mmCIF file of C-alpha atoms in Angstrom:
data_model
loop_
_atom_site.group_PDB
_atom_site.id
_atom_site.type_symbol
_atom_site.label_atom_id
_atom_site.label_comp_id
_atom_site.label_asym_id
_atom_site.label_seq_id
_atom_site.Cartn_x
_atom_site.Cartn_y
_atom_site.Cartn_z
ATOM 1 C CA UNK G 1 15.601 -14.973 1.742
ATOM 2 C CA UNK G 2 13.368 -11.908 1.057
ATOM 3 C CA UNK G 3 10.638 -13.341 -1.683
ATOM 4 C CA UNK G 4 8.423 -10.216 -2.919
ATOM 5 C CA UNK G 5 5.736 -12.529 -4.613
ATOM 6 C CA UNK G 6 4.185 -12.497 -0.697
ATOM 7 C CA UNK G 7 3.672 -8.380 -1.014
ATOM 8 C CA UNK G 8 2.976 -7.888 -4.408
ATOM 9 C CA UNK G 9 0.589 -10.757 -5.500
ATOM 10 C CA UNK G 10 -0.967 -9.662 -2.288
ATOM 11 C CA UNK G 11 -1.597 -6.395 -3.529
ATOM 12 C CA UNK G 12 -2.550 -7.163 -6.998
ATOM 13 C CA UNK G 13 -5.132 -9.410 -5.423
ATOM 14 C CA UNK G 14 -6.365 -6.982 -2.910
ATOM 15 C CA UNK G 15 -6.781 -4.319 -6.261
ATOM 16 C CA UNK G 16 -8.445 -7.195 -8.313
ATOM 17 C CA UNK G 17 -10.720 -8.007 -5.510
ATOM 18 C CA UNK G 18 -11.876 -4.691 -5.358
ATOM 19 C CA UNK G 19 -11.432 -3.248 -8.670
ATOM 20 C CA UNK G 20 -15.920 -4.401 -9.362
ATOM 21 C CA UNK G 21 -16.734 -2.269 -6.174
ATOM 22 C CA UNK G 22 -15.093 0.459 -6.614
ATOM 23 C CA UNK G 23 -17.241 4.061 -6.171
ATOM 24 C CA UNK G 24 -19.541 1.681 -4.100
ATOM 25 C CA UNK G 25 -21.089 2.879 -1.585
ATOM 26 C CA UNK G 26 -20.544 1.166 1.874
ATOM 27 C CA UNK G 27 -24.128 1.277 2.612
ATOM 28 C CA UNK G 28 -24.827 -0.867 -0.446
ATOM 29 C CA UNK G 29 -21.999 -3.065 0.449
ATOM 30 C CA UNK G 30 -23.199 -3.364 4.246
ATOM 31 C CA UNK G 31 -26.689 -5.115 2.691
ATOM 32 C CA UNK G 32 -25.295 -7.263 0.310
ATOM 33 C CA UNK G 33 -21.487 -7.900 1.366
ATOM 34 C CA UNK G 34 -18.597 -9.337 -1.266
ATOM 35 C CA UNK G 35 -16.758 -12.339 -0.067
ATOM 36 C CA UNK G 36 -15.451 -13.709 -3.917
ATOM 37 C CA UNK G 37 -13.306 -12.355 -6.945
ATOM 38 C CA UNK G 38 -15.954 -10.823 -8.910
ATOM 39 C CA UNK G 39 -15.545 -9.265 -13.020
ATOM 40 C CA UNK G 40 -16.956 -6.177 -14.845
ATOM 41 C CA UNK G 41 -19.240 -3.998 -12.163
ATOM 42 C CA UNK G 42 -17.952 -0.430 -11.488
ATOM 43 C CA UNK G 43 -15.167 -0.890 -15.066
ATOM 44 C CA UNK G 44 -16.881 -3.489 -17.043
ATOM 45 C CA UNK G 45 -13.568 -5.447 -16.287
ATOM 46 C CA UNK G 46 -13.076 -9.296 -16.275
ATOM 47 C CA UNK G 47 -12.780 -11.083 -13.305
ATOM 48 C CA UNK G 48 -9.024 -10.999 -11.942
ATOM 49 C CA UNK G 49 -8.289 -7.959 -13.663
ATOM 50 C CA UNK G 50 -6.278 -5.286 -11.559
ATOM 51 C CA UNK G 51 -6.012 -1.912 -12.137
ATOM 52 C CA UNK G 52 -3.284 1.097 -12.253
ATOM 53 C CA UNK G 53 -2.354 0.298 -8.394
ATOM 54 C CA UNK G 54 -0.430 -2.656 -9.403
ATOM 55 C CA UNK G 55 0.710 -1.291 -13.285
ATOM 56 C CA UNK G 56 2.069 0.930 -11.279
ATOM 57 C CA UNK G 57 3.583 -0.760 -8.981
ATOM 58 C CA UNK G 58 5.233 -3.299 -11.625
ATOM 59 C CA UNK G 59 6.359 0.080 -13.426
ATOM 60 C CA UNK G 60 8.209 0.642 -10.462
ATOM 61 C CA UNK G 61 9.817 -3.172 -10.039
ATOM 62 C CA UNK G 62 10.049 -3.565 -13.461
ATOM 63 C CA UNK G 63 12.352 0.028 -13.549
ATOM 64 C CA UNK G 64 14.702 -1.417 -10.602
ATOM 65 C CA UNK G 65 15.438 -4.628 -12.396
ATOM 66 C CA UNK G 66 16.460 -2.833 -15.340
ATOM 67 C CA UNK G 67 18.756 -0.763 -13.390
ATOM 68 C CA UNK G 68 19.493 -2.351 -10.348
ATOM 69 C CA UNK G 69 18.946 0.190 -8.287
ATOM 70 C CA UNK G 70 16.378 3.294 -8.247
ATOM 71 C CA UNK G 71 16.455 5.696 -10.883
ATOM 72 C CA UNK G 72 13.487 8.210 -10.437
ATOM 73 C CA UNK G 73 13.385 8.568 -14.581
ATOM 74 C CA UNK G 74 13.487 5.211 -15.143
ATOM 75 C CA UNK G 75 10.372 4.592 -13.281
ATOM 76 C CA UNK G 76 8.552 8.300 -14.541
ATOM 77 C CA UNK G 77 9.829 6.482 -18.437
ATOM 78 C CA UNK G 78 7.797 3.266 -17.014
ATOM 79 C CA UNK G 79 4.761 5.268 -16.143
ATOM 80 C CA UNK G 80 4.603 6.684 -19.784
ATOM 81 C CA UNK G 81 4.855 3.183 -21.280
ATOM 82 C CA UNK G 82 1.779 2.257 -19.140
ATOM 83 C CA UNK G 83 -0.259 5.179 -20.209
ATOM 84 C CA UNK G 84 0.677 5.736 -23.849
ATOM 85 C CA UNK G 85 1.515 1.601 -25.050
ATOM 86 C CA UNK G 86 -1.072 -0.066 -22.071
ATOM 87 C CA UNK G 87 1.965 -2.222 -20.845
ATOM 88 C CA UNK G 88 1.968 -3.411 -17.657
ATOM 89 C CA UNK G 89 -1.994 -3.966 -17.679
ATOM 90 C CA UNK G 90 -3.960 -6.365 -16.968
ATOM 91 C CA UNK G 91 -5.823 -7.450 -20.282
ATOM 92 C CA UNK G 92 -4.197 -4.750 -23.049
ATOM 93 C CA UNK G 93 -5.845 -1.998 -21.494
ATOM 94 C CA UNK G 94 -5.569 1.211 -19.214
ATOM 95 C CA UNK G 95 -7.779 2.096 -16.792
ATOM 96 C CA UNK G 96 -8.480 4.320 -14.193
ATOM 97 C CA UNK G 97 -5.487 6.897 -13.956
ATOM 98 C CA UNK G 98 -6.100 9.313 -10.831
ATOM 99 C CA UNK G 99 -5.498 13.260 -12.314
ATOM 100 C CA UNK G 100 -2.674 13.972 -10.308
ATOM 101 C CA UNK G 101 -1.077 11.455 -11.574
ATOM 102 C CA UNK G 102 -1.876 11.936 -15.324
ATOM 103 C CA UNK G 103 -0.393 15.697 -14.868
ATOM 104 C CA UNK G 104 2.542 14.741 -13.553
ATOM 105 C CA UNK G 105 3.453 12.030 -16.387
ATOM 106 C CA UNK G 106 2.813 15.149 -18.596
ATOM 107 C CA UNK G 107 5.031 17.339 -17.206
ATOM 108 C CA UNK G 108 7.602 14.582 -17.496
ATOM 109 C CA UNK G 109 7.063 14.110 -21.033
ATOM 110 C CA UNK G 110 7.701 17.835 -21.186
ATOM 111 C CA UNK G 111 11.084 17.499 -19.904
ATOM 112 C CA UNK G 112 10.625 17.888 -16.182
ATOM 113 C CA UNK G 113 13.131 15.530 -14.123
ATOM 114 C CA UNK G 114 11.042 13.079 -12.682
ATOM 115 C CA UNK G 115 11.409 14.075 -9.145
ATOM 116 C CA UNK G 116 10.255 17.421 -10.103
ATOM 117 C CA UNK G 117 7.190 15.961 -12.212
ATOM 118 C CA UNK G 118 4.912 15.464 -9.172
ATOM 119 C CA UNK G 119 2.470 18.061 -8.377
ATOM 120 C CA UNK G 120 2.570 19.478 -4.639
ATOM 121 C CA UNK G 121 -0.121 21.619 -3.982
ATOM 122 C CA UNK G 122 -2.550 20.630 -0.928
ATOM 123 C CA UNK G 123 -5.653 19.330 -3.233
ATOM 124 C CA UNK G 124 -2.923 16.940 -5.212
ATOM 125 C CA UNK G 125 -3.309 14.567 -1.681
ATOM 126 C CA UNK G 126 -4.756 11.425 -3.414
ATOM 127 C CA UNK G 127 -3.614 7.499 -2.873
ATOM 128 C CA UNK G 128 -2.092 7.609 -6.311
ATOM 129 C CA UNK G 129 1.809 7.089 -4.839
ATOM 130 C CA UNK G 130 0.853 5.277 -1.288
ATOM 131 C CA UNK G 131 -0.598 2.626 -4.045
ATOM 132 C CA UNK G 132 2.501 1.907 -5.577
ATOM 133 C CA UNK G 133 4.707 2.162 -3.207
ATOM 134 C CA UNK G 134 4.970 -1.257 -1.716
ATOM 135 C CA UNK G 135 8.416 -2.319 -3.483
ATOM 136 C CA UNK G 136 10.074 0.157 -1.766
ATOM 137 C CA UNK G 137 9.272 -1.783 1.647
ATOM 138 C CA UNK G 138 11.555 -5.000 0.092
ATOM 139 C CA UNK G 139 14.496 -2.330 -1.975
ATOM 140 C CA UNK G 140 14.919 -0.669 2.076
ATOM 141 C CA UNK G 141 14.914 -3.738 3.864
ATOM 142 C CA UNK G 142 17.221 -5.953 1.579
ATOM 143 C CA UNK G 143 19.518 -2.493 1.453
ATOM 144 C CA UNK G 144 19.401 -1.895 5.612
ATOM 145 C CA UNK G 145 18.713 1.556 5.154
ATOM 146 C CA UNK G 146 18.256 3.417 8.117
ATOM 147 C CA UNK G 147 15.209 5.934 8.363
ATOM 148 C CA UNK G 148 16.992 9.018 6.644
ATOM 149 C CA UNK G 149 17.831 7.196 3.719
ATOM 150 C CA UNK G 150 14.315 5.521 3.509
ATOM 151 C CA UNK G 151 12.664 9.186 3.757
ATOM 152 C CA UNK G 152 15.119 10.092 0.604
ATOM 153 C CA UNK G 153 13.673 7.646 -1.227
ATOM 154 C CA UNK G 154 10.228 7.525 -0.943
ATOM 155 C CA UNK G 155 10.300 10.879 -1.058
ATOM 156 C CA UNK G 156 11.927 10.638 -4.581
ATOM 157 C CA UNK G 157 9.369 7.911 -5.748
ATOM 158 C CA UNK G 158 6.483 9.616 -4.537
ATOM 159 C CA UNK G 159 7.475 13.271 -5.895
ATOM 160 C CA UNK G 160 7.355 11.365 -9.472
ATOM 161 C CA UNK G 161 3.474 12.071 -9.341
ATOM 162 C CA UNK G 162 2.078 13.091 -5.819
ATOM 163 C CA UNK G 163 5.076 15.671 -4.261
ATOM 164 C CA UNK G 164 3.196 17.066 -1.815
ATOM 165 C CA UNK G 165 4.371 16.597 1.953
ATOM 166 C CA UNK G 166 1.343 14.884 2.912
ATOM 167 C CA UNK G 167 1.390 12.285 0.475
ATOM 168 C CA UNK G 168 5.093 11.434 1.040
ATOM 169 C CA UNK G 169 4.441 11.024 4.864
ATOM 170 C CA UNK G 170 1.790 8.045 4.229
ATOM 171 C CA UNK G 171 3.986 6.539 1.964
ATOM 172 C CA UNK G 172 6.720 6.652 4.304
ATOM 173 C CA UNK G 173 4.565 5.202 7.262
ATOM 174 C CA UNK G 174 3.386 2.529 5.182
ATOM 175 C CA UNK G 175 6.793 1.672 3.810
ATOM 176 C CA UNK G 176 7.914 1.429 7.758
ATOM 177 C CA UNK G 177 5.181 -0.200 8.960
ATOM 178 C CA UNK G 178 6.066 -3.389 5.808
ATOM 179 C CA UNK G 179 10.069 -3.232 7.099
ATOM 180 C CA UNK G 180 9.101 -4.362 10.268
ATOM 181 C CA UNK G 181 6.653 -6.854 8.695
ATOM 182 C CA UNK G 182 9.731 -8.006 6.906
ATOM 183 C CA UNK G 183 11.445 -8.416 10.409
ATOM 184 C CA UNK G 184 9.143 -10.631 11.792
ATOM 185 C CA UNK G 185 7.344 -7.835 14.051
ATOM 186 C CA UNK G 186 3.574 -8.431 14.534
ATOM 187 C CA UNK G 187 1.438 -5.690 13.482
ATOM 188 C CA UNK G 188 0.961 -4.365 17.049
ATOM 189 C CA UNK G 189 4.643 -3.817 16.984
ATOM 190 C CA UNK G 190 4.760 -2.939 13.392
ATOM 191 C CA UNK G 191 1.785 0.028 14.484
ATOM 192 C CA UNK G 192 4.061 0.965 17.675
ATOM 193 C CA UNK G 193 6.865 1.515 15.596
ATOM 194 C CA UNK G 194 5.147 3.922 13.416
ATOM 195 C CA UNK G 195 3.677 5.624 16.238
ATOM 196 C CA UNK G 196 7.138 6.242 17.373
ATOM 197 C CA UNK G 197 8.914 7.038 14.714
ATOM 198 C CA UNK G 198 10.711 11.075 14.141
ATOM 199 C CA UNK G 199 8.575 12.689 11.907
ATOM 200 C CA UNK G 200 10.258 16.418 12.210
ATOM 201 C CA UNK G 201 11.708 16.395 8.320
ATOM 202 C CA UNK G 202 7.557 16.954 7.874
ATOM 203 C CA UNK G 203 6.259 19.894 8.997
ATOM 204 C CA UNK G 204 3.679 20.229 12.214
ATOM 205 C CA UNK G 205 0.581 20.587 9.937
ATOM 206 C CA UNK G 206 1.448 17.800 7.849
ATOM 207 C CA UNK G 207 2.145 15.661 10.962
ATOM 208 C CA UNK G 208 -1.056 16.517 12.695
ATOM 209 C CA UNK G 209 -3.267 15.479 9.459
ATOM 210 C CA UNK G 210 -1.998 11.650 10.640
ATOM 211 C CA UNK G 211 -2.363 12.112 14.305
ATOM 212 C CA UNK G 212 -5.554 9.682 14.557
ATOM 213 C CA UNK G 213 -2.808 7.318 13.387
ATOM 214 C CA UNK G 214 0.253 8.582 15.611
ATOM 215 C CA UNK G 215 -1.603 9.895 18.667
ATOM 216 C CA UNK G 216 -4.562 7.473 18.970
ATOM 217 C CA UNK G 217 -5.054 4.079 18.801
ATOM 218 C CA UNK G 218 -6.452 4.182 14.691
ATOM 219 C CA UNK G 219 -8.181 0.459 15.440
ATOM 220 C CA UNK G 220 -10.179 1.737 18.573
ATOM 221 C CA UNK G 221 -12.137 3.417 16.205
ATOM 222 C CA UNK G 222 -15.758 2.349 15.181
ATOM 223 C CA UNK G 223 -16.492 1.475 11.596
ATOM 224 C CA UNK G 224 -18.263 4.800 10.772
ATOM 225 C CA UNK G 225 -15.556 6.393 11.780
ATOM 226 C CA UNK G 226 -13.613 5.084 9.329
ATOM 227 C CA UNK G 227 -13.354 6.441 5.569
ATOM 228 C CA UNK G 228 -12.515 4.947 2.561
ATOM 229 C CA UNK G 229 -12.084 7.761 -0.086
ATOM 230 C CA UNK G 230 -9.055 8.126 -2.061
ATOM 231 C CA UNK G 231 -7.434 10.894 0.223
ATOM 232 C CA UNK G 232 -3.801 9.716 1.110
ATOM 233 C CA UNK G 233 -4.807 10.132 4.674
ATOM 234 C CA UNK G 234 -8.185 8.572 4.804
ATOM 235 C CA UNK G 235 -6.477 5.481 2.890
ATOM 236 C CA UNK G 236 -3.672 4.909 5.458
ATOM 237 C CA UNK G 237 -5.968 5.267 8.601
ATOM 238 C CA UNK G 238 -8.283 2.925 6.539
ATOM 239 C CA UNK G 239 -5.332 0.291 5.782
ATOM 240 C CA UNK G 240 -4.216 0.341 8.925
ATOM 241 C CA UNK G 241 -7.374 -0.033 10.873
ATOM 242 C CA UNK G 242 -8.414 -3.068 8.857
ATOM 243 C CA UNK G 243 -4.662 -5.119 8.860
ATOM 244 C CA UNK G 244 -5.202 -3.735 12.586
ATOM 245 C CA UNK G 245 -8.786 -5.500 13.324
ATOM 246 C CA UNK G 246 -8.306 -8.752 11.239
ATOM 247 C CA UNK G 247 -6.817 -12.151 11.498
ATOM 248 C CA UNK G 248 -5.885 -13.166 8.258
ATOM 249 C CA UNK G 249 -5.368 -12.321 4.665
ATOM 250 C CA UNK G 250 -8.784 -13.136 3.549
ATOM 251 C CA UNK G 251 -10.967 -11.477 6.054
ATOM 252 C CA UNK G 252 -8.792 -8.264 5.681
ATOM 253 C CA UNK G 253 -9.380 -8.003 1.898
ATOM 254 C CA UNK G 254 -12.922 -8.159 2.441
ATOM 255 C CA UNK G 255 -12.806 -5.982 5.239
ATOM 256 C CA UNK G 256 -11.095 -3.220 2.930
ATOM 257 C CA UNK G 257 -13.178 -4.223 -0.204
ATOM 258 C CA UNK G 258 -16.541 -4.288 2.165
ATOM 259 C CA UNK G 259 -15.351 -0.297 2.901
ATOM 260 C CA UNK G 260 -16.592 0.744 0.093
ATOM 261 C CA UNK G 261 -15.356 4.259 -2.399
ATOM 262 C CA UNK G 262 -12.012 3.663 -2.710
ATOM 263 C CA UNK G 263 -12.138 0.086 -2.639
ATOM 264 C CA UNK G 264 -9.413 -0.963 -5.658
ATOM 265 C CA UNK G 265 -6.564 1.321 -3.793
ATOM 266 C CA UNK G 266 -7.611 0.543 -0.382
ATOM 267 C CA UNK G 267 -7.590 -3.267 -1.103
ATOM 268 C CA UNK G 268 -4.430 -2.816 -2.781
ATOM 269 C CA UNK G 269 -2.763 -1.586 0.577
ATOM 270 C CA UNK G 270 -4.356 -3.819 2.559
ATOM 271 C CA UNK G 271 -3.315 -6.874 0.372
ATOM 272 C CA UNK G 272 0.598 -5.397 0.385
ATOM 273 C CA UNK G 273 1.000 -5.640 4.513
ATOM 274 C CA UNK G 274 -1.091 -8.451 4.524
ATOM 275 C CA UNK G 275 0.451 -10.560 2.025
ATOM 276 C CA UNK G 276 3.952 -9.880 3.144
ATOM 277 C CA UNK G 277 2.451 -10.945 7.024
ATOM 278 C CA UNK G 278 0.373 -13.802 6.524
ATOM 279 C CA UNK G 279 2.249 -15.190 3.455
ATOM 280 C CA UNK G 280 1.612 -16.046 -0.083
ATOM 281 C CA UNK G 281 0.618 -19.566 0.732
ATOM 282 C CA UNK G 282 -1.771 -18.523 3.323
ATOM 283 C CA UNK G 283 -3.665 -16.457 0.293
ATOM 284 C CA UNK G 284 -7.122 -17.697 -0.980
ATOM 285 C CA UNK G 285 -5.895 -20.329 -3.817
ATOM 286 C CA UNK G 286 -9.586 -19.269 -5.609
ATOM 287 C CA UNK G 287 -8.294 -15.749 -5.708
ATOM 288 C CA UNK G 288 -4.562 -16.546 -6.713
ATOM 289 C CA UNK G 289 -5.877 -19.025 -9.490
ATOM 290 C CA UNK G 290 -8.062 -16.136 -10.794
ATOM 291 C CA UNK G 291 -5.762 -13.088 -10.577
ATOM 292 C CA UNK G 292 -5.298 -12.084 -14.103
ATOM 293 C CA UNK G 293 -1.319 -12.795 -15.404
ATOM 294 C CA UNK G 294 -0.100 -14.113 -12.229
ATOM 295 C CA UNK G 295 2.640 -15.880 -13.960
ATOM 296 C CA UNK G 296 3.867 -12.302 -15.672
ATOM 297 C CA UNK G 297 3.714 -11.186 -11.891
ATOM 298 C CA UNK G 298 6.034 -13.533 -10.525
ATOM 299 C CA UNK G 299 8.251 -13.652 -13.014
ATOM 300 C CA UNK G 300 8.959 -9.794 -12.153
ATOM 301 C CA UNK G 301 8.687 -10.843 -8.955
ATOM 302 C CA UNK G 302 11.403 -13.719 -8.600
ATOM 303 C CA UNK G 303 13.623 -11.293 -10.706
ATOM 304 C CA UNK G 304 13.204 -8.519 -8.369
ATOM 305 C CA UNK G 305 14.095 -10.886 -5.744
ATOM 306 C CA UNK G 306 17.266 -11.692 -7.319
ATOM 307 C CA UNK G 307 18.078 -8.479 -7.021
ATOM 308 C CA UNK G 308 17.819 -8.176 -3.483
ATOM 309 C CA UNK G 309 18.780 -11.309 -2.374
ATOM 310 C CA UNK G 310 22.458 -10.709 -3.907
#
């Protein structure tokens, strides 16, 4: 039985964890080092409160238990609720909204299809679809769809907001990498498998942006080498190296929240791969009791898992 509560509490923790720190600099973060669920800080936001990584990501489950299946629109319609009503928040309110993605949910509202919305020049690279991609990893598996149609799809999810090439590649590495997760494949074997993986639908430039991820060994790498911005690229090498160089759920959020910059969106996608590989109960119960709505969560949760369990 596929229960998405593991994944996406994870990552709602993993944002709410570092949602304080964010713009942080790791420097500051090396001297005095966060190890608890802390409030306000870098938004002046309670403790427990999440950001637009995981509205967005309940936009997206919320949309496929409407529908039953993925409807590109339905999700862009989601993303307008969030920004214009301040549903699927936290405490009421929005916060946070990367540009990219704020264009694109205009363009929608213009009348662009959804799938068209997304901008795709080369500067329109940032984390703002790898962040809410996560569901995806559960919709593929429960659906056994091989690699082609998994491409079409996060394709179509991502080009809602980031439609650039280079974006769409992370998100479909990191929605790979959670499938094997999801078939009981340790994250050596998960890495391997993205290492291996045909990446010809995206052209050679695109490919070689990623090849300290594909052609390396991404957890070899020393700390400093390591960034934690919100480029697509910098976030998956980031997510990867920590899940890659930890032992547990706890130490790798505060691994990725101890990063620095980034540190909501990074801890997000740390907290999605971890949580669906260590487990929900092997979460901090501190950081679970704290986590702003959890009930509303996994209520969208267990009916998203209805869903794909039948």
């Amino acid at each position: 039985m596929i229960d998405s509560k593991d994944g996406i509490i994870g990552l709602a923790i993993g944002d709410a964890m570092g949602v304080p720190l964010e713009f942080c600099t790791r420097e500051e973060l090396m001297v005095n080092p966060i190890t608890e669920m802390l409030g306000y800080g870098s938004h002046d936001v309670p403790k427990g409160c999440w950001s637009d990584d995981t509205s967005m990501t309940l936009c997206l489950i919320d949309a496929i238990n409407s529908s039953k299946q993925i409807i590109p629109d339905d999700i862009a319609a989601n993303f307008v609720r969030w920004i214009e009503n301040e549903e699927f928040t936290a405490t009421g309110e929005k916060f946070d909204i990367g540009r990219t993605t704020l264009y694109a949910i205009m363009n929608f509202e213009r009348g662009t299809k959804a799938t068209e919305s997304g901008l795709d020049d080369e500067l329109s690279n940032g984390n703002g679809s790898l962040m809410r991609i996560a569901p995806l990893i559960y919709y593929c598996y429960s659906n056994k769809l091989n690699e082609d149609e998994i491409y079409r799809i996060v394709n179509n999810v991502s080009s809602i907001t980031h439609k650039h090439e280079v974006s769409i590649m992370g998100c479909f590495m990191y929605v790979l990498f959670g499938i094997e997760l999801l078939k009981n494949k340790n994250l050596k074997q998960a890495y391997q498998k993205i290492k291996e993986t045909n990446y010809t639908m995206f052209s050679e430039d695109c490919i070689l942006k990623y090849n300290r991820i594909i052609e390396n060994e991404i957890d070899k790498y020393q700390l400093d080498e390591i960034k934690s911005t919100g480029y697509v690229v910098d976030t998956l090498e980031a997510t990867l190296w920590t899940l890659l160089t930890t032992d547990s759920y706890d130490s790798s959020i505060i691994k990725a929240i101890n990063l620095g910059e980034d540190t909501d969106t990074v801890g997000a996608c740390v907290g999605g791969l971890a949580g669906i590989y260590y487990g929900l109960e092997k979460i901090n119960e501190k950081w679970k009791k704290t986590l702003l709505k959890y009930d509303y969560i996994e209520e969208l949760c267990n009916t998203y898992n209805n869903i794909l369990n039948n």
